[in-house]
């Protein structure tokens, strides 16, 4: 590092370009894989491996720079601004899928029901898999072929709402522990948050298995299945990433990283965790509850 | 640390490793600009194929499927490969120097957002060599056509994802830099307008690139994983794609033009030797345009069968954009009013911009009128309109910016006579290419079709001749830029007599690291 005022300017780094190459391998492999070209899955594996190694190295560098005290207050603010705006961009990503859901429910499906030109007699009720998709079962009906059962809100989803809301509380207790320099409280509640995150994911997998094996509710079950699995799936992916981030922070807490004054890494992950929490609440209301 | 620093000063790896690993905003700016320049020629070559085919009626040069790939890729390459990276390159070079910052806020991330681009371009162009060829459904990749296309469409989708990551990271970095790295005393309302327009552009990028990523993901799952987002048989709707796409697409066109507004607002005061007229109103107008860009998207879809209330809402909102845009044009003209004007190449490009972009803005207003749009939709009138705002708008602003700042970057003056030749040839050939397309569109010639009825021949011949001239002229631009980098009359620090701003207080060329200690602004 050279001196350019107090603002830390990192030396040239090979990580970004190698990460880009990894991402390229992953993307190219993915295209080949979905088009059933044999090489595809190997390229994907290679790309994923490169990205994982680079994430270890790159984040490792940032963590050790941070612990060495290289970052001044201004650098800290750069991190804060960019994390906040990154979460904003994530909100917009979910916005695209929520927008699709609202458009489908409020416009596309009612219009399909109104026209007698294409599929006369199609009833525009939500949930639907469309005029040529399987028919949505009403509660208490016995399932048969060509039908699917919509996911009920008051089983696993309600429980998961409780779990994620509780995890928002536990991470706040962990943060208070950090602020009071009470490592015991910090580590205990950080650990509890991770347990809740994993519990959420296990129940989500359970719900998917239930949907596929017993409800005939799949990604292919028309537009209800598509919106259901894409919204909950991308959310689940974000919870998975959030949980990994929480685990990294836990390990750092156990190694004695962070001080009551400086712990942006912890806060960034907490912000992210609250973000996935809020997305879940919207999912619970609009995907599960108001059918 | 300070002693080690002196030894380290300006030190960087040499050869290819300098460029692969750099964390320096000037290096990264140079990379972005060269990448954009290369893509400009790639996309330009595709335009030449299109114009060669359209030189005369009938099918003679390429087969229709390849023609469709060319129209699709020409747009994608120019938007995502040329114009956007060029503006990010300008941002990288200029923003730290204009706000007195030592570098961008997050230098490693900065390197990453650049190096994603060549890989994304490889994916995008690689599709051409896949079985079935490249994407051929138009750059808007509307389903159901894009659901039916071959592997090239998948390449495009993944390329868009990669480009999107690059744009989001670049935008994060620019926002963090502008909000956090300004020299003491440089308040928001004292920032150069180029910095302001980029702040707002970065916000737009963060808001809409993820939406594009979302909609192409839905397209991907419809293609390969059996979802029915855009298939009415499963309860979906192809029009849904258009809504989500244009929710991205309209702010995107302002992403392509707002930094151009910023560039013009830097150049005009310099060569008019007057401060920018109506600085505050320029800032508010930029903000208003950005806000309105989120509520006008369906004007791209007037003929798709929207409810009347929707047509009216989107028509009025679109026409409202003329107000802040009018404020801007008024301010630019007023900046020049009674100024001591001189007409160096950057100024010629800036005045050309004001004149030609306004033509494009007015044809945009015509397109905003729903009943008129029913007639113009999908004709060459639309093609003429968006080339007036994108070529004589964005690209001429980028060229003006290059002439304006190249002496600062390289320390050498470009050859003024050659620069003027470049401007006049570009402006004349541009108008020969695109002005007749207004008439073609009004007479009903559809866009994106490789053949046309005989009565359209003469204007198409004009248009093709203009396009070939326009393409060749850009080789002159390349020559001028390379020659300036290699040598030329030494530029002074201020470069232009009327130039104001922090970047002009630095030596030409500026040292590798600038503003290690922030300057004081009062």
PDB file of C-alpha atoms in Angstrom, chain B residues 254-375:
ATOM      1  CA  UNK B 254     -31.941   7.613 -19.656  1.00  0.00           C
ATOM      2  CA  UNK B 255     -28.945   5.695 -18.373  1.00  0.00           C
ATOM      3  CA  UNK B 256     -27.651   6.046 -21.924  1.00  0.00           C
ATOM      4  CA  UNK B 257     -28.379   9.777 -22.175  1.00  0.00           C
ATOM      5  CA  UNK B 258     -28.029  11.409 -18.723  1.00  0.00           C
ATOM      6  CA  UNK B 259     -24.204  11.205 -18.634  1.00  0.00           C
ATOM      7  CA  UNK B 260     -24.287  12.729 -22.135  1.00  0.00           C
ATOM      8  CA  UNK B 261     -26.252  15.655 -20.695  1.00  0.00           C
ATOM      9  CA  UNK B 262     -23.511  15.926 -18.098  1.00  0.00           C
ATOM     10  CA  UNK B 263     -20.759  15.984 -20.724  1.00  0.00           C
ATOM     11  CA  UNK B 264     -22.519  18.667 -22.759  1.00  0.00           C
ATOM     12  CA  UNK B 265     -23.031  20.737 -19.611  1.00  0.00           C
ATOM     13  CA  UNK B 266     -19.261  20.653 -19.067  1.00  0.00           C
ATOM     14  CA  UNK B 267     -18.233  21.472 -22.645  1.00  0.00           C
ATOM     15  CA  UNK B 268     -20.646  24.309 -23.476  1.00  0.00           C
ATOM     16  CA  UNK B 269     -19.614  26.641 -20.600  1.00  0.00           C
ATOM     17  CA  UNK B 270     -15.908  26.089 -21.376  1.00  0.00           C
ATOM     18  CA  UNK B 271     -16.143  27.225 -24.979  1.00  0.00           C
ATOM     19  CA  UNK B 272     -18.783  29.884 -24.314  1.00  0.00           C
ATOM     20  CA  UNK B 273     -16.549  31.258 -21.546  1.00  0.00           C
ATOM     21  CA  UNK B 274     -19.583  31.636 -19.316  1.00  0.00           C
ATOM     22  CA  UNK B 275     -20.810  29.606 -16.349  1.00  0.00           C
ATOM     23  CA  UNK B 276     -23.545  27.080 -17.065  1.00  0.00           C
ATOM     24  CA  UNK B 277     -26.906  28.830 -17.214  1.00  0.00           C
ATOM     25  CA  UNK B 278     -29.372  27.557 -14.598  1.00  0.00           C
ATOM     26  CA  UNK B 279     -27.173  25.086 -12.718  1.00  0.00           C
ATOM     27  CA  UNK B 280     -29.803  24.331 -10.067  1.00  0.00           C
ATOM     28  CA  UNK B 281     -32.545  23.809 -12.600  1.00  0.00           C
ATOM     29  CA  UNK B 282     -30.222  21.447 -14.515  1.00  0.00           C
ATOM     30  CA  UNK B 283     -29.849  19.306 -11.400  1.00  0.00           C
ATOM     31  CA  UNK B 284     -33.585  19.287 -10.699  1.00  0.00           C
ATOM     32  CA  UNK B 285     -34.385  18.598 -14.350  1.00  0.00           C
ATOM     33  CA  UNK B 286     -32.047  15.572 -14.311  1.00  0.00           C
ATOM     34  CA  UNK B 287     -33.740  14.296 -11.166  1.00  0.00           C
ATOM     35  CA  UNK B 288     -37.194  14.819 -12.662  1.00  0.00           C
ATOM     36  CA  UNK B 289     -36.261  12.965 -15.839  1.00  0.00           C
ATOM     37  CA  UNK B 290     -34.974  10.069 -13.737  1.00  0.00           C
ATOM     38  CA  UNK B 291     -38.164  10.005 -11.663  1.00  0.00           C
ATOM     39  CA  UNK B 292     -40.453  10.166 -14.703  1.00  0.00           C
ATOM     40  CA  UNK B 293     -38.473   7.405 -16.402  1.00  0.00           C
ATOM     41  CA  UNK B 294     -40.120   4.898 -14.044  1.00  0.00           C
ATOM     42  CA  UNK B 295     -43.694   5.769 -15.037  1.00  0.00           C
ATOM     43  CA  UNK B 296     -43.548   5.867 -18.834  1.00  0.00           C
ATOM     44  CA  UNK B 297     -42.536   2.340 -19.787  1.00  0.00           C
ATOM     45  CA  UNK B 298     -45.755   1.302 -21.517  1.00  0.00           C
ATOM     46  CA  UNK B 299     -45.268   3.926 -24.260  1.00  0.00           C
ATOM     47  CA  UNK B 300     -43.188   1.216 -25.921  1.00  0.00           C
ATOM     48  CA  UNK B 301     -46.291  -0.994 -25.944  1.00  0.00           C
ATOM     49  CA  UNK B 302     -49.141   1.259 -27.106  1.00  0.00           C
ATOM     50  CA  UNK B 303     -50.161  -1.165 -29.851  1.00  0.00           C
ATOM     51  CA  UNK B 304     -50.168  -4.263 -27.661  1.00  0.00           C
ATOM     52  CA  UNK B 305     -53.733  -3.748 -26.467  1.00  0.00           C
ATOM     53  CA  UNK B 306     -53.607  -1.804 -23.218  1.00  0.00           C
ATOM     54  CA  UNK B 307     -56.721  -0.470 -21.491  1.00  0.00           C
ATOM     55  CA  UNK B 308     -57.525   3.092 -22.595  1.00  0.00           C
ATOM     56  CA  UNK B 309     -56.780   4.458 -19.117  1.00  0.00           C
ATOM     57  CA  UNK B 310     -53.313   2.931 -19.360  1.00  0.00           C
ATOM     58  CA  UNK B 311     -52.677   4.401 -22.811  1.00  0.00           C
ATOM     59  CA  UNK B 312     -53.693   7.862 -21.588  1.00  0.00           C
ATOM     60  CA  UNK B 313     -51.640   7.691 -18.395  1.00  0.00           C
ATOM     61  CA  UNK B 314     -48.490   6.634 -20.185  1.00  0.00           C
ATOM     62  CA  UNK B 315     -49.029   9.157 -22.973  1.00  0.00           C
ATOM     63  CA  UNK B 316     -49.363  12.106 -20.557  1.00  0.00           C
ATOM     64  CA  UNK B 317     -46.461  10.975 -18.416  1.00  0.00           C
ATOM     65  CA  UNK B 318     -44.275  10.627 -21.501  1.00  0.00           C
ATOM     66  CA  UNK B 319     -45.176  14.070 -22.763  1.00  0.00           C
ATOM     67  CA  UNK B 320     -44.376  15.464 -19.318  1.00  0.00           C
ATOM     68  CA  UNK B 321     -40.739  14.453 -19.836  1.00  0.00           C
ATOM     69  CA  UNK B 322     -40.544  17.134 -22.502  1.00  0.00           C
ATOM     70  CA  UNK B 323     -40.704  19.726 -19.690  1.00  0.00           C
ATOM     71  CA  UNK B 324     -37.430  18.928 -17.851  1.00  0.00           C
ATOM     72  CA  UNK B 325     -35.779  18.103 -21.183  1.00  0.00           C
ATOM     73  CA  UNK B 326     -36.924  21.452 -22.516  1.00  0.00           C
ATOM     74  CA  UNK B 327     -35.432  23.106 -19.425  1.00  0.00           C
ATOM     75  CA  UNK B 328     -32.118  21.506 -20.279  1.00  0.00           C
ATOM     76  CA  UNK B 329     -32.105  22.522 -23.921  1.00  0.00           C
ATOM     77  CA  UNK B 330     -33.117  26.057 -22.910  1.00  0.00           C
ATOM     78  CA  UNK B 331     -30.247  26.194 -20.405  1.00  0.00           C
ATOM     79  CA  UNK B 332     -27.703  24.977 -22.946  1.00  0.00           C
ATOM     80  CA  UNK B 333     -28.799  27.557 -25.484  1.00  0.00           C
ATOM     81  CA  UNK B 334     -28.804  30.260 -22.810  1.00  0.00           C
ATOM     82  CA  UNK B 335     -25.302  29.230 -21.759  1.00  0.00           C
ATOM     83  CA  UNK B 336     -24.101  29.998 -25.280  1.00  0.00           C
ATOM     84  CA  UNK B 337     -26.166  33.214 -25.508  1.00  0.00           C
ATOM     85  CA  UNK B 338     -23.786  36.174 -25.696  1.00  0.00           C
ATOM     86  CA  UNK B 339     -20.842  33.985 -24.768  1.00  0.00           C
ATOM     87  CA  UNK B 340     -17.381  34.495 -26.269  1.00  0.00           C
ATOM     88  CA  UNK B 341     -17.749  31.324 -28.263  1.00  0.00           C
ATOM     89  CA  UNK B 342     -15.027  29.433 -30.071  1.00  0.00           C
ATOM     90  CA  UNK B 343     -15.583  26.292 -32.056  1.00  0.00           C
ATOM     91  CA  UNK B 344     -12.970  23.704 -31.222  1.00  0.00           C
ATOM     92  CA  UNK B 345     -13.908  20.078 -31.929  1.00  0.00           C
ATOM     93  CA  UNK B 346     -15.488  19.323 -28.514  1.00  0.00           C
ATOM     94  CA  UNK B 347     -17.664  22.427 -28.908  1.00  0.00           C
ATOM     95  CA  UNK B 348     -18.718  21.365 -32.396  1.00  0.00           C
ATOM     96  CA  UNK B 349     -19.797  17.999 -31.032  1.00  0.00           C
ATOM     97  CA  UNK B 350     -21.647  19.699 -28.166  1.00  0.00           C
ATOM     98  CA  UNK B 351     -23.529  22.074 -30.458  1.00  0.00           C
ATOM     99  CA  UNK B 352     -24.209  19.202 -32.854  1.00  0.00           C
ATOM    100  CA  UNK B 353     -25.592  17.327 -29.875  1.00  0.00           C
ATOM    101  CA  UNK B 354     -27.939  20.119 -28.830  1.00  0.00           C
ATOM    102  CA  UNK B 355     -29.248  20.512 -32.367  1.00  0.00           C
ATOM    103  CA  UNK B 356     -29.603  16.850 -33.348  1.00  0.00           C
ATOM    104  CA  UNK B 357     -30.653  15.502 -29.956  1.00  0.00           C
ATOM    105  CA  UNK B 358     -33.484  18.042 -29.970  1.00  0.00           C
ATOM    106  CA  UNK B 359     -34.687  16.617 -33.288  1.00  0.00           C
ATOM    107  CA  UNK B 360     -34.656  13.174 -31.670  1.00  0.00           C
ATOM    108  CA  UNK B 361     -36.511  14.537 -28.646  1.00  0.00           C
ATOM    109  CA  UNK B 362     -39.213  16.057 -30.826  1.00  0.00           C
ATOM    110  CA  UNK B 363     -39.719  12.861 -32.829  1.00  0.00           C
ATOM    111  CA  UNK B 364     -40.005  11.178 -29.422  1.00  0.00           C
ATOM    112  CA  UNK B 365     -42.857  13.514 -28.589  1.00  0.00           C
ATOM    113  CA  UNK B 366     -44.573  12.511 -31.831  1.00  0.00           C
ATOM    114  CA  UNK B 367     -44.191   8.866 -30.837  1.00  0.00           C
ATOM    115  CA  UNK B 368     -45.661   9.610 -27.414  1.00  0.00           C
ATOM    116  CA  UNK B 369     -49.030  10.512 -28.907  1.00  0.00           C
ATOM    117  CA  UNK B 370     -51.007   7.280 -28.760  1.00  0.00           C
ATOM    118  CA  UNK B 371     -53.089   7.565 -31.948  1.00  0.00           C
ATOM    119  CA  UNK B 372     -50.033   8.726 -33.908  1.00  0.00           C
ATOM    120  CA  UNK B 373     -47.930   5.942 -32.437  1.00  0.00           C
ATOM    121  CA  UNK B 374     -50.422   3.389 -33.761  1.00  0.00           C
ATOM    122  CA  UNK B 375     -49.185   4.530 -37.158  1.00  0.00           C
TER     123      UNK B 375
END
